Coordinates of C-alpha atoms in Angstrom, one line a residue:
S1 CA 97.1 119.9 144.8
A2 CA 93.5 118.2 144.8
N3 CA 92.6 114.9 146.0
G4 CA 89.6 112.8 144.2
N5 CA 88.4 112.0 147.5
D6 CA 88.0 115.2 149.0
S7 CA 85.3 116.3 146.6
K8 CA 83.8 118.1 149.4
K9 CA 86.6 120.5 149.5
F10 CA 85.1 121.6 146.4
K11 CA 82.0 123.3 147.3
G12 CA 82.9 126.4 148.1
E13 CA 85.1 127.2 144.4
D14 CA 85.7 131.1 143.4
K15 CA 83.5 132.4 140.6
M16 CA 85.4 132.6 136.8
D17 CA 87.7 136.2 138.5
G18 CA 89.3 134.2 141.0
A19 CA 93.5 134.3 140.6
P20 CA 94.4 131.8 137.2
S21 CA 94.8 128.5 137.9
R22 CA 95.8 125.8 135.2
V23 CA 93.5 124.1 136.7
L24 CA 89.6 124.6 135.8
H25 CA 86.8 123.8 138.1
I26 CA 83.4 122.8 136.0
R27 CA 79.8 122.8 136.9
K28 CA 76.5 122.4 136.0
L29 CA 77.7 119.3 133.8
P30 CA 74.4 117.4 133.0
G31 CA 74.5 113.5 134.5
E32 CA 75.1 110.9 131.5
V33 CA 77.8 113.6 130.1
T34 CA 81.0 111.2 130.0
E35 CA 85.1 112.6 130.0
T36 CA 85.8 112.3 127.0
E37 CA 83.5 115.1 126.4
V38 CA 84.5 117.5 128.7
I39 CA 88.5 116.7 128.1
A40 CA 87.5 117.7 124.8
L41 CA 86.5 121.7 126.4
G42 CA 89.7 122.2 126.8
L43 CA 91.4 120.1 123.5
P44 CA 91.0 123.6 121.9
F45 CA 93.2 125.6 123.8
G46 CA 96.6 123.2 124.1
K47 CA 97.6 120.2 125.8
V48 CA 95.6 118.8 128.9
T49 CA 97.6 116.9 131.5
N50 CA 94.6 115.8 134.3
I51 CA 91.2 115.0 134.6
L52 CA 89.1 114.9 137.5
M53 CA 85.6 114.3 137.0
L54 CA 83.3 114.0 140.8
K55 CA 79.7 112.3 140.4
G56 CA 76.7 112.9 142.3
K57 CA 73.4 115.1 142.0
N58 CA 75.5 118.0 141.0
Q59 CA 78.4 116.8 138.6
Q60 CA 81.4 119.0 138.2
A61 CA 84.4 118.0 136.8
F62 CA 88.6 119.4 137.3
L63 CA 90.2 119.9 134.0
E64 CA 94.2 120.7 134.1
L65 CA 96.1 122.2 131.7
A66 CA 99.6 122.3 130.5
T67 CA 99.8 125.9 130.8
E68 CA 98.7 128.8 132.9
E69 CA 98.5 130.8 129.7
A70 CA 96.0 128.1 128.1
A71 CA 93.8 127.6 130.8
I72 CA 92.9 131.9 130.5
T73 CA 92.8 131.1 127.0
M74 CA 90.0 128.9 127.6
V75 CA 88.3 131.2 130.3
N76 CA 88.0 134.2 128.6
Y77 CA 86.9 132.3 125.4
Y78 CA 84.0 130.8 127.1
S79 CA 83.0 133.9 128.9
A80 CA 82.3 135.2 125.9
V81 CA 80.7 132.3 124.2
T82 CA 78.7 130.4 126.4
P83 CA 79.8 126.5 126.5
H84 CA 77.3 123.1 126.4
L85 CA 77.0 119.5 126.7
R86 CA 74.2 117.6 125.6
N87 CA 72.3 120.5 125.0
Q88 CA 72.9 121.9 128.3
P89 CA 75.1 125.4 129.6
I90 CA 77.7 124.4 131.6
Y91 CA 80.0 126.9 133.8
I92 CA 83.7 127.3 133.6
Q93 CA 86.3 129.4 136.3
Y94 CA 89.7 129.0 137.7
S95 CA 90.0 126.6 140.8
N96 CA 91.2 127.5 143.9
H97 CA 94.4 124.9 143.5
K98 CA 97.5 124.8 141.3
E99 CA 96.9 121.1 139.8
L100 CA 95.6 118.6 140.4
K101 CA 96.3 114.8 142.0
T102 CA 94.0 111.9 141.1
D103 CA 93.6 108.3 142.8
N104 CA 93.3 104.9 141.4
T105 CA 89.9 104.4 142.4
L106 CA 87.7 102.9 139.6
N107 CA 86.0 106.0 138.1
Q108 CA 89.1 108.5 138.6
S109 CA 91.6 105.3 137.1
R110 CA 88.7 105.3 133.8
A111 CA 89.2 108.8 133.4
Q112 CA 93.0 108.9 133.2
A113 CA 92.2 106.1 130.7
V114 CA 90.5 108.4 128.9
L115 CA 92.5 111.0 128.9
Q116 CA 95.7 109.0 128.4
A117 CA 93.8 107.7 125.0
V118 CA 93.1 111.0 124.0
T119 CA 96.8 112.3 124.5
A120 CA 97.9 109.9 122.0
V121 CA 95.7 110.7 119.2
Q122 CA 97.0 114.6 119.9
T123 CA 100.5 112.8 119.8
A124 CA 100.1 111.1 116.6
N125 CA 98.7 113.0 115.0
T126 CA 100.3 116.4 112.7
P127 CA 99.5 119.3 113.1
L128 CA 97.4 121.1 110.9
S129 CA 99.2 124.5 108.8
G130 CA 97.1 126.9 106.5
T131 CA 95.8 124.6 104.1
T132 CA 98.2 121.8 104.7
V133 CA 95.9 118.9 105.9
S134 CA 96.9 115.2 107.1
E135 CA 94.5 112.8 109.8
S136 CA 95.7 110.5 112.1
A137 CA 95.1 107.0 111.9
V138 CA 93.5 107.0 115.5
T139 CA 90.1 107.8 115.8
P140 CA 88.7 109.1 118.6
A141 CA 84.9 107.4 119.9
Q142 CA 83.8 111.5 118.9
S143 CA 85.6 113.9 117.3
P144 CA 84.6 117.3 118.0
V145 CA 86.4 118.1 114.9
L146 CA 83.9 117.3 111.9
R147 CA 85.2 116.9 108.1
I148 CA 83.0 118.9 105.8
I149 CA 83.0 118.1 101.6
I150 CA 80.9 120.4 99.2
D151 CA 80.1 118.1 96.6
N152 CA 78.9 120.1 93.0
M153 CA 80.2 123.6 94.1
Y154 CA 77.8 125.6 91.7
Y155 CA 78.4 128.5 93.7
P156 CA 80.9 129.8 96.1
V157 CA 81.1 128.9 99.3
T158 CA 83.4 130.4 101.4
L159 CA 85.0 130.8 105.7
D160 CA 82.4 132.4 107.3
V161 CA 79.6 130.8 105.2
L162 CA 80.6 127.7 107.1
H163 CA 80.8 129.0 110.1
Q164 CA 77.6 131.3 110.3
I165 CA 75.9 127.6 109.1
F166 CA 77.9 125.4 111.9
S167 CA 77.8 128.7 114.5
K168 CA 73.6 127.0 115.0
F169 CA 75.1 124.1 116.4
G170 CA 77.6 124.9 119.2
A171 CA 80.5 127.1 119.1
V172 CA 82.7 127.2 116.2
L173 CA 86.2 127.5 117.3
K174 CA 88.6 126.4 114.6
I175 CA 87.6 125.8 110.8
I176 CA 90.7 125.4 107.9
T177 CA 89.8 125.1 104.4
F178 CA 91.0 123.8 101.5
T179 CA 90.7 121.7 98.0
K180 CA 91.8 117.8 97.5
N181 CA 91.3 115.8 94.3
N182 CA 89.7 118.7 93.0
Q183 CA 86.9 119.3 95.3
F184 CA 86.4 122.1 98.3
Q185 CA 87.0 120.8 101.5
A186 CA 86.8 121.9 105.4
L187 CA 87.8 120.8 108.6
L188 CA 86.0 122.5 111.1
Q189 CA 86.1 121.6 115.0
Y190 CA 83.5 122.9 118.0
G191 CA 84.4 123.5 121.7
D192 CA 82.0 120.1 122.6
P193 CA 82.1 116.7 120.3
V194 CA 78.0 116.5 121.1
N195 CA 77.8 120.2 119.1
A196 CA 79.7 117.9 116.6
Q197 CA 77.5 115.7 116.2
Q198 CA 73.7 117.3 116.0
A199 CA 75.6 119.8 112.9
K200 CA 76.3 116.4 111.5
L201 CA 72.7 114.4 112.0
A202 CA 71.1 117.9 111.0
L203 CA 73.1 119.1 107.7
D204 CA 75.0 116.1 105.8
G205 CA 73.4 115.6 102.8
Q206 CA 71.7 119.9 103.3
N207 CA 71.7 121.6 100.1
I208 CA 73.5 125.6 101.1
Y209 CA 71.8 127.1 98.0
N210 CA 68.7 125.8 96.5
A211 CA 70.0 122.6 94.5
C212 CA 73.7 123.0 94.9
C213 CA 77.1 123.1 97.2
T214 CA 75.7 120.0 98.7
L215 CA 76.6 119.2 102.3
R216 CA 79.2 115.9 103.0
I217 CA 79.2 115.5 106.7
D218 CA 82.2 112.9 108.9
F219 CA 84.1 112.9 111.8
S220 CA 87.5 113.5 111.2
K221 CA 90.2 111.7 113.0
L222 CA 91.5 114.8 114.6
V223 CA 90.5 116.0 117.9
N224 CA 92.3 119.0 117.2
L225 CA 93.7 121.6 114.3
N226 CA 96.2 123.5 114.6
V227 CA 95.6 127.0 113.0
K228 CA 98.7 129.3 111.8
Y229 CA 97.0 132.1 109.6
N230 CA 93.9 134.0 110.5
N231 CA 92.4 134.6 106.6
D232 CA 90.1 133.7 103.8
K233 CA 91.1 129.7 104.1
S234 CA 91.9 129.4 107.8
R235 CA 90.8 130.8 110.7
D236 CA 91.3 130.5 114.7
Y237 CA 87.8 131.8 116.3
T238 CA 90.0 131.2 120.4
R239 CA 93.2 133.1 118.4
P240 CA 92.4 136.7 117.1
D241 CA 96.3 138.0 117.6
L242 CA 96.9 135.1 114.9
P243 CA 98.8 137.0 111.1
S244 CA 97.2 136.9 108.5
G245 CA 100.4 134.8 106.5
D246 CA 100.7 137.3 103.9
G247 CA 103.3 139.2 106.0
Q248 CA 100.9 141.9 107.5
P249 CA 101.0 142.0 111.0
A250 CA 98.3 140.6 113.8
L251 CA 95.4 142.8 114.6
D252 CA 95.2 145.3 116.6
P253 CA 94.5 143.9 120.0
A254 CA 90.8 146.1 120.9
I255 CA 89.9 145.0 117.3
A256 CA 90.4 141.1 117.7
A257 CA 89.0 141.2 121.2
A258 CA 86.2 142.6 119.1
F259 CA 86.6 140.0 116.6
A260 CA 86.9 136.8 119.2
K261 CA 83.5 137.5 120.5
S262 CA 81.7 138.7 117.3
V263 CA 79.9 136.0 115.0
P264 CA 80.0 137.4 111.3
A265 CA 77.2 138.6 110.5
V266 CA 77.6 137.1 106.4
P267 CA 75.5 137.5 102.9
G268 CA 74.5 134.1 102.2
A269 CA 75.1 132.5 104.3
L270 CA 71.8 129.7 105.7
S271 CA 68.4 130.6 107.5
P272 CA 67.5 127.7 108.1
L273 CA 69.6 126.1 104.8
A274 CA 67.7 126.5 101.3
I275 CA 68.6 129.8 99.7
P276 CA 65.9 130.4 96.8
N277 CA 68.4 131.8 94.8
A278 CA 72.1 132.8 94.7
A279 CA 72.2 136.7 95.2
A280 CA 73.8 136.0 97.9
A281 CA 76.5 133.9 96.8
A282 CA 76.7 136.7 93.8
A283 CA 77.6 139.2 96.9
A284 CA 79.8 137.1 98.4
A285 CA 81.8 136.9 94.5
A286 CA 81.8 140.4 94.1
A287 CA 83.4 141.5 97.7
G288 CA 86.2 139.1 97.0
R289 CA 85.2 136.2 99.1
V290 CA 85.2 133.3 96.4
G291 CA 85.8 129.7 97.9
M292 CA 86.6 128.1 94.6
P293 CA 88.8 130.2 91.9
G294 CA 86.9 131.1 88.8
V295 CA 84.1 130.4 90.1
S296 CA 81.1 133.4 90.5
A297 CA 78.2 134.4 90.5
G298 CA 78.1 137.5 88.4
G299 CA 80.0 138.0 85.0
N300 CA 79.4 137.0 81.0
T301 CA 76.9 134.9 80.1
V302 CA 78.2 134.4 76.8
L303 CA 81.1 132.3 75.6
L304 CA 83.4 131.9 72.7
V305 CA 84.4 128.9 71.4
S306 CA 87.6 128.5 68.9
N307 CA 89.5 125.5 67.9
L308 CA 86.2 123.5 66.6
N309 CA 86.1 120.9 63.8
E310 CA 83.9 123.9 61.1
E311 CA 83.9 120.6 59.5
M312 CA 81.6 118.6 62.0
V313 CA 80.7 121.7 64.3
T314 CA 77.1 121.9 64.2
P315 CA 74.4 124.4 66.1
Q316 CA 73.4 121.3 67.7
S317 CA 75.7 119.3 69.0
L318 CA 77.2 122.5 71.0
F319 CA 74.0 122.9 72.4
T320 CA 74.0 119.7 73.3
L321 CA 77.8 118.4 75.0
F322 CA 77.6 122.8 76.7
G323 CA 73.8 121.8 77.8
V324 CA 75.6 119.2 80.5
Y325 CA 76.6 122.1 82.2
G326 CA 74.5 124.6 81.9
D327 CA 70.7 125.4 79.6
V328 CA 72.4 127.4 76.5
Q329 CA 69.9 129.9 75.4
R330 CA 71.8 130.7 72.2
V331 CA 74.4 129.3 69.7
K332 CA 75.9 131.5 67.1
I333 CA 78.6 129.5 64.1
L334 CA 80.5 132.3 63.1
Y335 CA 79.9 133.0 59.7
N336 CA 83.4 134.7 58.6
K337 CA 85.3 132.6 60.7
K338 CA 83.4 128.5 61.3
D339 CA 85.9 127.3 63.4
S340 CA 85.0 129.6 66.3
A341 CA 80.8 130.1 68.0
L342 CA 79.6 132.4 70.6
I343 CA 77.1 130.0 73.1
Q344 CA 74.8 132.0 75.3
M345 CA 74.3 130.5 78.9
A346 CA 71.6 131.7 81.4
D347 CA 73.5 132.5 83.5
G348 CA 77.3 133.6 84.5
N349 CA 78.2 130.6 86.7
Q350 CA 77.0 128.4 83.7
S351 CA 79.2 129.8 81.2
Q352 CA 81.8 129.7 84.1
L353 CA 81.0 126.1 84.5
A354 CA 80.9 125.1 81.0
M355 CA 84.1 127.2 80.6
N356 CA 85.9 125.4 83.4
H357 CA 85.1 121.4 82.8
L358 CA 85.1 121.8 78.7
N359 CA 87.9 124.7 78.0
G360 CA 91.2 122.1 76.4
Q361 CA 88.3 118.9 76.2
K362 CA 89.0 117.0 72.6
M363 CA 85.6 117.5 70.4
Y364 CA 85.9 116.8 66.7
G365 CA 89.3 115.3 67.1
K366 CA 90.5 119.5 67.6
I367 CA 91.4 120.7 71.4
I368 CA 88.7 122.9 71.3
R369 CA 89.1 126.8 73.3
V370 CA 86.7 128.1 75.8
T371 CA 86.5 132.1 77.2
L372 CA 84.0 134.2 78.0
S373 CA 83.1 136.1 75.3
K374 CA 82.6 140.5 75.1
H375 CA 79.6 140.3 73.9
Q376 CA 76.4 140.9 76.3
T377 CA 74.4 138.8 74.1
V378 CA 74.0 136.3 71.2
Q379 CA 72.5 138.5 68.3
L380 CA 69.3 136.2 66.1
P381 CA 69.5 137.3 62.8
R382 CA 67.4 139.9 60.9
E383 CA 64.3 138.9 59.8
G384 CA 63.8 137.0 56.6
L385 CA 67.9 136.8 56.2
D386 CA 69.7 133.7 55.7
D387 CA 72.4 132.8 58.0
Q388 CA 72.8 128.6 57.1
G389 CA 71.2 127.8 60.2
L390 CA 74.5 128.8 62.0
T391 CA 71.9 130.6 64.5
K392 CA 69.6 129.1 66.9
D393 CA 67.9 130.4 69.1
F394 CA 67.3 127.4 72.0
G395 CA 65.6 129.2 74.6
N396 CA 62.2 127.1 74.7
S397 CA 63.8 124.2 74.3
P398 CA 62.4 121.0 76.1
L399 CA 65.4 119.6 76.9
H400 CA 67.0 122.0 79.2
R401 CA 68.6 119.9 81.9
F402 CA 67.8 122.4 84.6
K403 CA 64.7 124.6 84.1
K404 CA 63.6 122.8 87.0
P405 CA 64.1 125.3 90.5
G406 CA 65.5 122.1 92.4
S407 CA 66.0 119.9 90.1
K408 CA 68.3 116.9 90.8
N409 CA 70.3 117.6 87.7
F410 CA 72.4 120.0 89.6
Q411 CA 74.0 117.4 92.3
N412 CA 74.9 115.7 89.1
I413 CA 77.4 117.5 87.5
F414 CA 80.7 115.9 86.7
P415 CA 83.9 117.5 84.7
P416 CA 84.0 115.2 81.2
S417 CA 84.7 111.6 81.6
A418 CA 85.2 108.4 79.9
T419 CA 82.3 106.9 81.8
L420 CA 79.2 108.0 81.1
H421 CA 75.7 107.7 83.5
L422 CA 72.3 106.7 81.1
S423 CA 69.1 107.0 82.4
N424 CA 65.7 106.4 81.1
I425 CA 66.4 103.3 79.6
P426 CA 63.3 100.9 79.4
P427 CA 63.1 97.3 80.5
S428 CA 62.9 96.0 77.1
V429 CA 66.8 97.5 76.2
A430 CA 69.3 94.9 76.9
E431 CA 72.7 95.5 77.9
E432 CA 73.8 94.6 74.2
D433 CA 71.9 96.5 72.6
L434 CA 73.1 99.9 74.5
R435 CA 77.2 98.5 73.9
T436 CA 76.4 98.2 70.2
L437 CA 74.4 101.4 70.7
F438 CA 77.2 103.5 72.0
A439 CA 79.9 101.2 69.2
N440 CA 78.2 103.0 66.6
T441 CA 78.9 106.2 67.6
G442 CA 83.0 105.6 66.5
G443 CA 84.7 105.1 69.7
T444 CA 84.9 101.3 71.7
V445 CA 82.5 100.2 75.0
K446 CA 84.8 99.0 77.7
A447 CA 82.8 98.1 80.4
F448 CA 79.0 98.5 81.0
K449 CA 76.9 97.9 83.8
F450 CA 73.1 98.3 84.6
F451 CA 72.1 100.0 88.2
Q452 CA 71.7 96.8 90.8
R453 CA 68.3 98.3 92.2
D454 CA 67.3 100.2 89.5
H455 CA 67.8 99.0 85.5
K456 CA 66.5 102.1 84.0
M457 CA 70.2 103.2 84.6
A458 CA 73.0 101.9 83.7
L459 CA 77.1 103.6 84.0
L460 CA 79.2 102.6 80.4
Q461 CA 83.0 102.9 79.9
M462 CA 84.6 104.0 76.7
A463 CA 87.9 103.9 75.4
T464 CA 88.5 107.6 76.3
V465 CA 87.2 111.4 77.7
E466 CA 87.2 112.6 73.4
E467 CA 85.3 108.9 72.6
A468 CA 82.5 109.9 75.4
I469 CA 81.9 113.6 74.5
Q470 CA 81.3 111.8 71.0
A471 CA 78.9 109.8 72.3
L472 CA 76.5 112.1 74.2
I473 CA 76.5 114.5 71.5
D474 CA 75.1 111.8 69.2
L475 CA 73.1 110.1 71.6
H476 CA 71.4 112.2 74.5
N477 CA 67.9 111.9 73.7
Y478 CA 68.5 108.7 71.3
N479 CA 64.5 107.5 70.9
L480 CA 65.0 103.5 72.6
G481 CA 61.3 103.5 71.6
E482 CA 58.3 103.0 74.0
N483 CA 57.9 106.8 74.3
H484 CA 61.5 106.7 76.2
H485 CA 64.3 108.7 75.2
L486 CA 68.1 108.5 76.5
R487 CA 69.5 110.5 79.2
V488 CA 73.2 110.6 78.9
S489 CA 75.9 112.4 81.1
F490 CA 79.1 112.3 82.6
S491 CA 79.5 109.9 85.4
K492 CA 82.2 110.7 88.4
S493 CA 82.7 106.6 88.3
T494 CA 84.1 104.3 87.5
I495 CA 83.2 100.6 86.5

């Protein structure tokens, strides 16, 4: 048995191709590395039962796993993917020893305390499976698992895209994707918490595609993910033999081995992070790898809107409402069916986004229906033909919200809500002025709040979502004087 006082015994450990053992010898460690970081190397492969740190010029460690099988999996994985701690490559091999015995010196007592704390966290966590996610209330000092939220998911984001982005910072061991609170999220596990920290520092707040799909990253309370299936929602890169979860058998061993050692070449992954357009996302969507149902980068640009209040609706009102979700090019209220209209958006993503957010909403007292049209374009009336103003071309409108590449408006696309975001408010306009203005649209103003640091912006809450929709239609671009035209959009906040 290995003993903590007998460090000389460990100078001549065998190479990685020695006889398998559940005790692993880890060499070339950075001088400042912590026990937590070393333990985290083994956590993805199973329970860590002991650790021995040998401080000195050539810092080493011994890690004991619960089973020999777990140790073999770990060695096989790190033979294909060189592990790094604090940007320094390290080396992992089987130890000659079959178990570890540690003494009660100060250093080893500290290592044991760290191991017990990490084990407690592991025990407290409910294992994850598929897309069912729960997190323990116990938080380790630094977890190798990141929790990722995709804000403003204008284009699809797949598990493979996340793998390629985050692999730039170290070996990604596992990923689970899921939808929570109507947001696409992921849990991603590195072999090393330092890699997780580097990825968080570099990627938090960055956009995957131009001006959209913003990454929000935090450390998870978990230290290990339990993945049951390898499919488009979850994947364990250390276990290519896992089934897909849809009744399909596990991969052929030869294919599995290749899969484990390769990083998939994914159309649409980042280099370095911002993509000038979403052609790659379109390719991913066309291939069926869509991260969110109903969101695709291709598709028809023309929407059919029905069950409109024909006494109230105008091309301008439809332009204003649908313009929250994209740049409306043309609107045509149907001559023989005035409760229906065709709306042409700038691209298929915008039409899909508008349909997802506006179908089933109440406009002028009627629940509108929004579907994709069979038409590919909205035809303008022949020259000289009077169509009673039912068709309007907005292609050159100065009111398009997304005409500027990289516009911040891409980051503020939310479903209709009772709370409105107001901006471009001149200094002379007071809260009471705005309350009165919005009350005149026929609704009730429930709450109002200027932004603390910037009185050019405010939140205003109407009594219902329908009232907020009405107010946005009536007051977006309203002239408040002093060359200030009010900007109105839906907010995800509440007051």
